[in-house]
Tab-separated table of C-alpha atoms and ligand atoms in Angstrom:
chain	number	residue	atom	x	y	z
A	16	UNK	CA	-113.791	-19.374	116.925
A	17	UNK	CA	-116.983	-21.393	116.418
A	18	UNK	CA	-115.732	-23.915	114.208
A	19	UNK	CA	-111.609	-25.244	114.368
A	20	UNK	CA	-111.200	-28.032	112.311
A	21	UNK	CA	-107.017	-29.292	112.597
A	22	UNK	CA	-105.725	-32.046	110.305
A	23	UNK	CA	-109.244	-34.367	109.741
A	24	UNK	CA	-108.977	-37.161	107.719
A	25	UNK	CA	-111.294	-40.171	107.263
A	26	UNK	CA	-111.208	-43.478	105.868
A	27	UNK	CA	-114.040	-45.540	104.896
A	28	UNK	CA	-112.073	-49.261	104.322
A	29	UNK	CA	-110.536	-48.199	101.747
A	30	UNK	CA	-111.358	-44.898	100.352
A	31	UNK	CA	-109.957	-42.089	101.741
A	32	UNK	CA	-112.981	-39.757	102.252
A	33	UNK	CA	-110.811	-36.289	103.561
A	34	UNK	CA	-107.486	-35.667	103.684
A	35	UNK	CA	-105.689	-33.895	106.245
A	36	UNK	CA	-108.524	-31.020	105.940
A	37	UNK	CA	-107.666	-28.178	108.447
A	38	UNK	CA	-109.725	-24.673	108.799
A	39	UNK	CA	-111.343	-22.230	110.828
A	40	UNK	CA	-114.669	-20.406	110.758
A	41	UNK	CA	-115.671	-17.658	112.916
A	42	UNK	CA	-118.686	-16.761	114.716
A	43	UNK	CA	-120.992	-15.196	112.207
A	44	UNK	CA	-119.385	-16.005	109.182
A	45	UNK	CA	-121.553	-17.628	106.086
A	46	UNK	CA	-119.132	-20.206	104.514
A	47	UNK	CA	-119.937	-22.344	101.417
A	48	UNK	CA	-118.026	-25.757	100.963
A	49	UNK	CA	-118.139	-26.045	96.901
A	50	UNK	CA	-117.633	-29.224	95.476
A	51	UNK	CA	-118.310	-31.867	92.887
A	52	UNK	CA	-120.105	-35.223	94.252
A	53	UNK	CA	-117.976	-37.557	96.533
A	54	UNK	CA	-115.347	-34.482	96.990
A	55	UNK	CA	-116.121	-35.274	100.996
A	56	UNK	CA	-118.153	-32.306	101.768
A	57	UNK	CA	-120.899	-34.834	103.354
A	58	UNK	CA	-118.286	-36.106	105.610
A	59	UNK	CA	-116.750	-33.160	106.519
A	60	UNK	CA	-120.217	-31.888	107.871
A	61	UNK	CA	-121.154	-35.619	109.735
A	62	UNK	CA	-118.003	-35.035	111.378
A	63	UNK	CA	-118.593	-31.669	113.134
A	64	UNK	CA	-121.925	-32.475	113.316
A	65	UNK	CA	-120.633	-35.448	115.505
A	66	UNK	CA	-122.872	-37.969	113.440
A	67	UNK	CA	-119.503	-39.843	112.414
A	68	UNK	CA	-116.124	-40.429	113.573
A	69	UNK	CA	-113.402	-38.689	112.005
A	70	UNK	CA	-110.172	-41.276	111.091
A	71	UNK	CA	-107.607	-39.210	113.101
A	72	UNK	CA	-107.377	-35.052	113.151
A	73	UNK	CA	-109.530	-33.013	115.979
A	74	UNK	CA	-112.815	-31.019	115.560
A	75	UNK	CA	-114.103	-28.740	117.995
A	76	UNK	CA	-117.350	-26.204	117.948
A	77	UNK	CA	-117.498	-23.346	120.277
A	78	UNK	CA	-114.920	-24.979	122.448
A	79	UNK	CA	-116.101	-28.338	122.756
A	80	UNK	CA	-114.450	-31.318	120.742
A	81	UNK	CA	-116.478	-33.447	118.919
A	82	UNK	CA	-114.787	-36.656	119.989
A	83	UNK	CA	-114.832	-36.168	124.057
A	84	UNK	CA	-118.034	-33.344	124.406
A	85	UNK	CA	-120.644	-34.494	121.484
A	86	UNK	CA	-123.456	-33.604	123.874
A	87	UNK	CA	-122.091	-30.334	124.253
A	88	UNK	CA	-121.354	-29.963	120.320
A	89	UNK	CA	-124.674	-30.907	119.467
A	90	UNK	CA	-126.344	-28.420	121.712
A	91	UNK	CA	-124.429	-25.760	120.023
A	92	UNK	CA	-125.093	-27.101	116.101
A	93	UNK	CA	-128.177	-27.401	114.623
A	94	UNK	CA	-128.277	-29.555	111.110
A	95	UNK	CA	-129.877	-30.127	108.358
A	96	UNK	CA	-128.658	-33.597	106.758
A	97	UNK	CA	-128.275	-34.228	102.808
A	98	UNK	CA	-131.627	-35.285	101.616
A	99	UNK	CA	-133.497	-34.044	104.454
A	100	UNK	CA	-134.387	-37.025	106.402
A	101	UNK	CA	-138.577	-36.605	107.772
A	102	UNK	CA	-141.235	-38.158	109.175
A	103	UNK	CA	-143.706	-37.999	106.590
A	104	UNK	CA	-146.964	-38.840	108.463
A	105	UNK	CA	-146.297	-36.623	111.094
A	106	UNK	CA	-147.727	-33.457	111.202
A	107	UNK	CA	-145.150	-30.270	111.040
A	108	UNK	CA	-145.912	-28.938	114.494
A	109	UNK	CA	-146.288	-32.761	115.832
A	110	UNK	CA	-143.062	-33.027	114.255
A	111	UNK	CA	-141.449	-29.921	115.256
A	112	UNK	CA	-142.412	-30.498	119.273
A	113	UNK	CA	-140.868	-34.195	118.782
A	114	UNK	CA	-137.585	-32.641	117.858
A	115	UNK	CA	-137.864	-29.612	120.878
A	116	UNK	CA	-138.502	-33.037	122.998
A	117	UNK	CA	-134.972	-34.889	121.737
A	118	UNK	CA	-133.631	-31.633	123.008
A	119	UNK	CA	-135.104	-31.488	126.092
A	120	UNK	CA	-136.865	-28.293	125.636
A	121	UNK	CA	-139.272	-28.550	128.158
A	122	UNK	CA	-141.399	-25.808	129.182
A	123	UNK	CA	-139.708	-23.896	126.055
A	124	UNK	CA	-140.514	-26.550	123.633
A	125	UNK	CA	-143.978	-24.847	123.046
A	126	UNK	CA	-143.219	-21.224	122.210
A	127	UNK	CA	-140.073	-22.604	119.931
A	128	UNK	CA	-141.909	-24.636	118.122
A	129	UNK	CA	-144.476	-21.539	117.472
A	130	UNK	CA	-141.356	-19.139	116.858
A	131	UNK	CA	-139.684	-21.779	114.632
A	132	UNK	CA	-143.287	-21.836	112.159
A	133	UNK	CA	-143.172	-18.209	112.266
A	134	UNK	CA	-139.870	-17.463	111.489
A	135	UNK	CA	-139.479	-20.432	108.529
A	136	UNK	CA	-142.740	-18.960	107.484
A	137	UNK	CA	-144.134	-22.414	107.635
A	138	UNK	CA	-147.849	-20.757	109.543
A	139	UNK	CA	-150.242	-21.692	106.564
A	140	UNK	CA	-149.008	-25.208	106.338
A	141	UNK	CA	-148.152	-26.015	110.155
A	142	UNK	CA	-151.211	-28.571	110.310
A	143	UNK	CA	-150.790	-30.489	107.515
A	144	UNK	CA	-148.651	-33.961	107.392
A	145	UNK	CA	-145.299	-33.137	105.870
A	146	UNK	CA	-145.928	-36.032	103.442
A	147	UNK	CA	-148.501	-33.274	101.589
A	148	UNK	CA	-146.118	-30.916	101.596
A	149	UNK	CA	-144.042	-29.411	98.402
A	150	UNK	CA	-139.930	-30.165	98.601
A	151	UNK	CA	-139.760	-26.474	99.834
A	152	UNK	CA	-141.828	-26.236	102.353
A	153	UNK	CA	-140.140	-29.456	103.399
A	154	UNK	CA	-136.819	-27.884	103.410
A	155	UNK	CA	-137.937	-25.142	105.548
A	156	UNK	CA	-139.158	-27.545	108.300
A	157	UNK	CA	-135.624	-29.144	108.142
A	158	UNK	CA	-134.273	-25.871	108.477
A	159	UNK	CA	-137.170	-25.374	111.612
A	160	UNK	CA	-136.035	-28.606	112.975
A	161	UNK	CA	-131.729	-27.511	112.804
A	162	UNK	CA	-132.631	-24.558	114.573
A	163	UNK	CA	-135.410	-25.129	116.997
A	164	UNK	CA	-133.060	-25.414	120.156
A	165	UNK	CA	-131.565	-21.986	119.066
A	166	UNK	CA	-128.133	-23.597	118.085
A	167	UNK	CA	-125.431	-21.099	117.399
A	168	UNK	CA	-123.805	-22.837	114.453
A	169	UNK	CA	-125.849	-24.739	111.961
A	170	UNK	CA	-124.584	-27.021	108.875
A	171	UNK	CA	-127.021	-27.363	106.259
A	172	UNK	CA	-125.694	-29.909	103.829
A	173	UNK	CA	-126.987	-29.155	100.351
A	174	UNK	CA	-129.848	-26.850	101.561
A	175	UNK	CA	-131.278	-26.387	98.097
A	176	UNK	CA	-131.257	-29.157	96.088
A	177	UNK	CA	-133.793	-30.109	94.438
A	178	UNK	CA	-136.019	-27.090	94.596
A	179	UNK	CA	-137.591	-25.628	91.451
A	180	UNK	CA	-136.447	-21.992	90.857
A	181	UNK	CA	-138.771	-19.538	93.060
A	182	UNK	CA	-139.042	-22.617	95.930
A	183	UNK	CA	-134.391	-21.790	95.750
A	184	UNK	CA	-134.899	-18.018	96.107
A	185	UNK	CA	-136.961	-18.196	98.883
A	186	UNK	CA	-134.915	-21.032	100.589
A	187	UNK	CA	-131.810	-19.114	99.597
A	188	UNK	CA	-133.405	-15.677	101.637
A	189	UNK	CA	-134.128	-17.518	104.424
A	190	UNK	CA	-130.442	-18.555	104.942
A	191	UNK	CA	-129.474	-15.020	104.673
A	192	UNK	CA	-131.866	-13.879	106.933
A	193	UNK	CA	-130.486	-16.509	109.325
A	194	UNK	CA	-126.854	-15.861	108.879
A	195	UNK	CA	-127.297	-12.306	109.776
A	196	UNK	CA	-127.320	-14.051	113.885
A	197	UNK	CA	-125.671	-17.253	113.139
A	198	UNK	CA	-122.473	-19.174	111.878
A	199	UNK	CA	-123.614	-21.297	108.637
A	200	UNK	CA	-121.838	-23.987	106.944
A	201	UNK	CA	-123.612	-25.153	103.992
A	202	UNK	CA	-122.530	-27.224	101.182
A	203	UNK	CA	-123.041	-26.981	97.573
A	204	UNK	CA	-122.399	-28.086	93.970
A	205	UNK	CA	-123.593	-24.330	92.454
A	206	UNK	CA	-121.566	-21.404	91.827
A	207	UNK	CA	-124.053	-19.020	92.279
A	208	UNK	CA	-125.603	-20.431	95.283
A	209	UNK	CA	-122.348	-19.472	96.819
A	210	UNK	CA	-122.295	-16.151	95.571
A	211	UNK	CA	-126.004	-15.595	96.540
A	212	UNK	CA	-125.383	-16.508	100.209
A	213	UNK	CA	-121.720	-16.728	101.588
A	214	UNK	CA	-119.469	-14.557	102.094
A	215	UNK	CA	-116.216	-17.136	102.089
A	216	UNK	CA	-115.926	-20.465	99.690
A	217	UNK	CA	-113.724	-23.256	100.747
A	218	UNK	CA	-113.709	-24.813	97.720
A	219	UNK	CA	-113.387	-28.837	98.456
A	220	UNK	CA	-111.731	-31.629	95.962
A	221	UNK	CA	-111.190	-35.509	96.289
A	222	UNK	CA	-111.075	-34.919	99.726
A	223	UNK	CA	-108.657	-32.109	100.121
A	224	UNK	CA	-109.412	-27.671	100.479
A	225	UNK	CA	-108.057	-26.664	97.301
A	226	UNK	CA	-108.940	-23.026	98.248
A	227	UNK	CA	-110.627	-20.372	100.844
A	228	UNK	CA	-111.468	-17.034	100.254
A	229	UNK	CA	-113.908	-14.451	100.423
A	230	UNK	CA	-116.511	-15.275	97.765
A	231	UNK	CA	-116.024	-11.745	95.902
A	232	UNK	CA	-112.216	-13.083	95.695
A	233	UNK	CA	-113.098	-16.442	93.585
A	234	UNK	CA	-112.535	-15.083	90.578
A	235	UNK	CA	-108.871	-13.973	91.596
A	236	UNK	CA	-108.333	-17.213	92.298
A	237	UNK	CA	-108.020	-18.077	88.884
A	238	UNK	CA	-104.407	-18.018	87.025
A	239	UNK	CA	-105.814	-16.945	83.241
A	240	UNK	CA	-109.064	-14.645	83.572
A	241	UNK	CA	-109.746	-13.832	80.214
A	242	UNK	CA	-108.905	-14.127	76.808
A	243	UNK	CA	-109.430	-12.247	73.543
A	244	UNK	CA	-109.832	-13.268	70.311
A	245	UNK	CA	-108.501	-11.718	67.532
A	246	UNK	CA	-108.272	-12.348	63.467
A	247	UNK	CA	-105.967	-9.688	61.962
A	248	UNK	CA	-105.858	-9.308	58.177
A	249	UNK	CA	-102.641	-10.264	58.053
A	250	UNK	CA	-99.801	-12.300	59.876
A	251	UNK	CA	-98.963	-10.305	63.307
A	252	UNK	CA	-95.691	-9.338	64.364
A	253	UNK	CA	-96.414	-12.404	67.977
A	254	UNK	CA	-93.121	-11.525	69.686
A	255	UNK	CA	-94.420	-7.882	69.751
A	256	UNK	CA	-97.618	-8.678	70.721
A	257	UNK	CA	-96.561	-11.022	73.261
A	258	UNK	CA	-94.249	-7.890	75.011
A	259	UNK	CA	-97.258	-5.701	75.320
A	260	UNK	CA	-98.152	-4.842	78.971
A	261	UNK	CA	-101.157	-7.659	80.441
A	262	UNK	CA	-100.492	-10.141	77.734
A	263	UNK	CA	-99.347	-13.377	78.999
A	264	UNK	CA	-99.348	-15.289	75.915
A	265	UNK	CA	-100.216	-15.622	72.560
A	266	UNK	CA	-101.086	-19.166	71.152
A	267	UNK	CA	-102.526	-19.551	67.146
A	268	UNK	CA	-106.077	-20.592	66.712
A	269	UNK	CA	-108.135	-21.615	63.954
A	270	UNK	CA	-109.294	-18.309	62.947
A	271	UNK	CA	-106.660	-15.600	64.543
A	272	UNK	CA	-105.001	-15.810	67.972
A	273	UNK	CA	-105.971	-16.454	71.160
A	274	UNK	CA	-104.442	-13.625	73.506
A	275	UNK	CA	-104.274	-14.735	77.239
A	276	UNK	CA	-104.491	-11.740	79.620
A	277	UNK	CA	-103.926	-11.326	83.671
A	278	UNK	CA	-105.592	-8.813	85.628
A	279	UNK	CA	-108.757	-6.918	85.382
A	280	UNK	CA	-108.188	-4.351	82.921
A	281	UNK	CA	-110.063	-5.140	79.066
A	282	UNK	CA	-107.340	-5.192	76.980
A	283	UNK	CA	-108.733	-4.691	73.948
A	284	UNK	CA	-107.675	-0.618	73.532
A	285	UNK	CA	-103.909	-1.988	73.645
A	286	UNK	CA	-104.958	-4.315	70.421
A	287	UNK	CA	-106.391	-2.169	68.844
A	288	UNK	CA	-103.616	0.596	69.235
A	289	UNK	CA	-101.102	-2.300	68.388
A	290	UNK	CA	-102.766	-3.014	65.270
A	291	UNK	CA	-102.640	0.704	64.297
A	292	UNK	CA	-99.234	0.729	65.177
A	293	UNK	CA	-98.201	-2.480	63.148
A	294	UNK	CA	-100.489	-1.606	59.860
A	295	UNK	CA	-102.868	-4.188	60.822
A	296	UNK	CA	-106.939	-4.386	60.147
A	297	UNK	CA	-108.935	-6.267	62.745
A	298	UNK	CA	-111.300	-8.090	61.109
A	299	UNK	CA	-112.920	-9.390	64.184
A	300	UNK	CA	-112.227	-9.088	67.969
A	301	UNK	CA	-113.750	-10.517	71.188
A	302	UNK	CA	-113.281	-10.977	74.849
A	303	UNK	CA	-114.164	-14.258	76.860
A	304	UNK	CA	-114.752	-14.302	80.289
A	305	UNK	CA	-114.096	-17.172	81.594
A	306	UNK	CA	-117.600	-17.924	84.135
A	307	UNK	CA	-117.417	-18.859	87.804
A	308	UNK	CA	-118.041	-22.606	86.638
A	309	UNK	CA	-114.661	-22.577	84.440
A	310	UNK	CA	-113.021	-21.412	87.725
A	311	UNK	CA	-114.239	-23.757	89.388
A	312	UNK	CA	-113.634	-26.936	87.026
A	313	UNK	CA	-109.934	-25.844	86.875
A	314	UNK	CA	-109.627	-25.937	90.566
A	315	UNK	CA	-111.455	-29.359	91.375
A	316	UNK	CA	-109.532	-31.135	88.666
B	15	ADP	P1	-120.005	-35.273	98.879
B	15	ADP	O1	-120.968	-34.988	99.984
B	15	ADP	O2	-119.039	-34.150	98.624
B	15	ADP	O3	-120.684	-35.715	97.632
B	15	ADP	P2	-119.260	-37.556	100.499
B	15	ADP	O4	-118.701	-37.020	101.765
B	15	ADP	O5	-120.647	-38.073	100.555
B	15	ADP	O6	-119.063	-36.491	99.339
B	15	ADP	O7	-118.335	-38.744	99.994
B	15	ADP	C1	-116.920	-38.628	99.895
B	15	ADP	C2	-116.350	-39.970	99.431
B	15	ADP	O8	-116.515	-40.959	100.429
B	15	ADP	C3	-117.030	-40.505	98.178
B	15	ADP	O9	-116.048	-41.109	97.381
B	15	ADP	C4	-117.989	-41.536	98.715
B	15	ADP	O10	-118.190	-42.574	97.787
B	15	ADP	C5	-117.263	-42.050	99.935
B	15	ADP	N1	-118.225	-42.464	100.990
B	15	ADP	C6	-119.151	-41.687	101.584
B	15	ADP	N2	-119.836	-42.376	102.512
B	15	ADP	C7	-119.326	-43.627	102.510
B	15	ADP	C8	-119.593	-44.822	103.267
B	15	ADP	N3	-120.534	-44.839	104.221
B	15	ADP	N4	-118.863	-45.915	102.977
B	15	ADP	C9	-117.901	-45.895	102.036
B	15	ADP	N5	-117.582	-44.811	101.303
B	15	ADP	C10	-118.274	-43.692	101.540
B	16	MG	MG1	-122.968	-34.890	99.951
């Protein structure tokens, strides 16, 4: 395991930050903690990243727990904080060689740093002061600086925020590429940054994992998936549309019915054979899907 994570919780005064929050992530896996602002997600990753105390609960990285090895765990984690903290008048290689030094690098601090440029494709900008340089190019010399002692495990805490769209892709690619040789845990607010990268979602409210599972399974997490609706030209027989197969339940609306459905298969077919069946015109008929965002509203409430 790189990552075991056994009943955290943290208090700040008063506000309980994370509650009993317990979970495992294994080497190589590209994990997404999705959740609204203040659900704790900031926390969580200060805590592994042993930049904070947790309250009570244990953390450990590779082996090492955060509360008796930090040394250890921080040799082992490389991290990119919310906001990405920089020096701005230093230049990106002076910069990058100051980090290798707080590691310790030594003789290996030089070709890092030059593998590091090369890799966050940071060459054509590597002299200039990271004050002159765009948010994105900033983000990938925070994401040069979390992995620059060649840390097995890295926690990028809201990676892409604040980037315009292309400055995201890019960003976005380079976390793949990484993740093909690393464990990432990286938190977000979007959806479809999750789906873009990770390949498991712990999805993270008021403190608490609400759910975990493999990112193509989020949308099976939901209890109603879709719904059609339908205006028939007349009133419908409901207890005889409510006892065909997939329909979980009819409720009135303005114009027609709304017809909740579970599982993945379009009912629509079975409406319209019903309404052949019953003498019935369909006037009008659609299906909504309910988006990854809906999902994800009903879970974090
Ligand atoms: P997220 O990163 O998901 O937005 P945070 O971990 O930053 O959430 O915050 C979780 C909760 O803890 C929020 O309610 C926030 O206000 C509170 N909190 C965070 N840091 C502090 C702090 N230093 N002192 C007091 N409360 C804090
Ligand atoms: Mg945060």
């Amino acid at each position: 395991m790189s990552v075991i994570v056994e009943k955290v919780s943290k208090r700040y005064e008063t506000q309980l930050a994370l509650d009993d929050v317990s979970f495992h992530v294994s080497e190589g896996e590209v994990v997404a903690l999705l959740g609204p602002n203040g659900a704790g997600k900031s926390t969580m990753m200060k805590i592994i990243a042993c930049y904070l105390p947790q309250t009570s609960g244990s953390v450990r990285v590779r082996g090492y727990d955060v509360s008796t090895h930090p040394l250890e765990v921080k040799k082992h984690i490389g991290y990119l904080p919310e906001n990405n903290p920089l020096y701005l008048d230093m230049y990106v290689r002076e910069y990058l060689k100051f980090v290798a030094g707080l590691h310790k690098l030594g003789k290996e601090a030089r070709r890092r740093v030059n593998e590091m440029i090369e890799l966050c494709g940071l060459t054509p900008e590597a002299n200039k002061t990271i004050g002159k340089l765009s948010k994105g190019y900033r983000q990938r010399v925070g994401l040069a600086q979390a992995l620059i002692h060649d840390p097995g495990v890295l926690i990028l805490d809201e990676p892409t925020s604040g980037l315009d769209p292309n400055q995201l892709a890019e960003i976005r690619q380079l976390i793949r590429d990484i993740g093909k040789y690393k464990t990432v845990i990286l938190s977000t607010h979007i959806m479809q940054e999750v789906e873009a990268v990770c390949n498991r979602v712990m999805i993270i409210s008021k403190g608490r994992i609400r759910a975990d599972a493999p990112t193509t399974d989020v949308r099976k997490l939901s209890t109603t998936r879709r719904m059609i609706r339908v205006t028939f030209d007349q009133q419908a027989n409901l207890m005889a549309l409510k006892q065909l197969q997939g329909v979980v339940d009819v409720e009135p609306a303005s114009d027609g019915l709304l017809i909740h459905t579970a599982g993945d298969q379009d009912l629509r077919p079975v409406i319209f054979q019903f309404a052949v069946d019953q003498g019935l015109v369909i006037l009008r008929m659609d299906q909504q899907e309910e988006s990854l965002e809906e999902v994800f509203r009903q879970m974090t409430l």
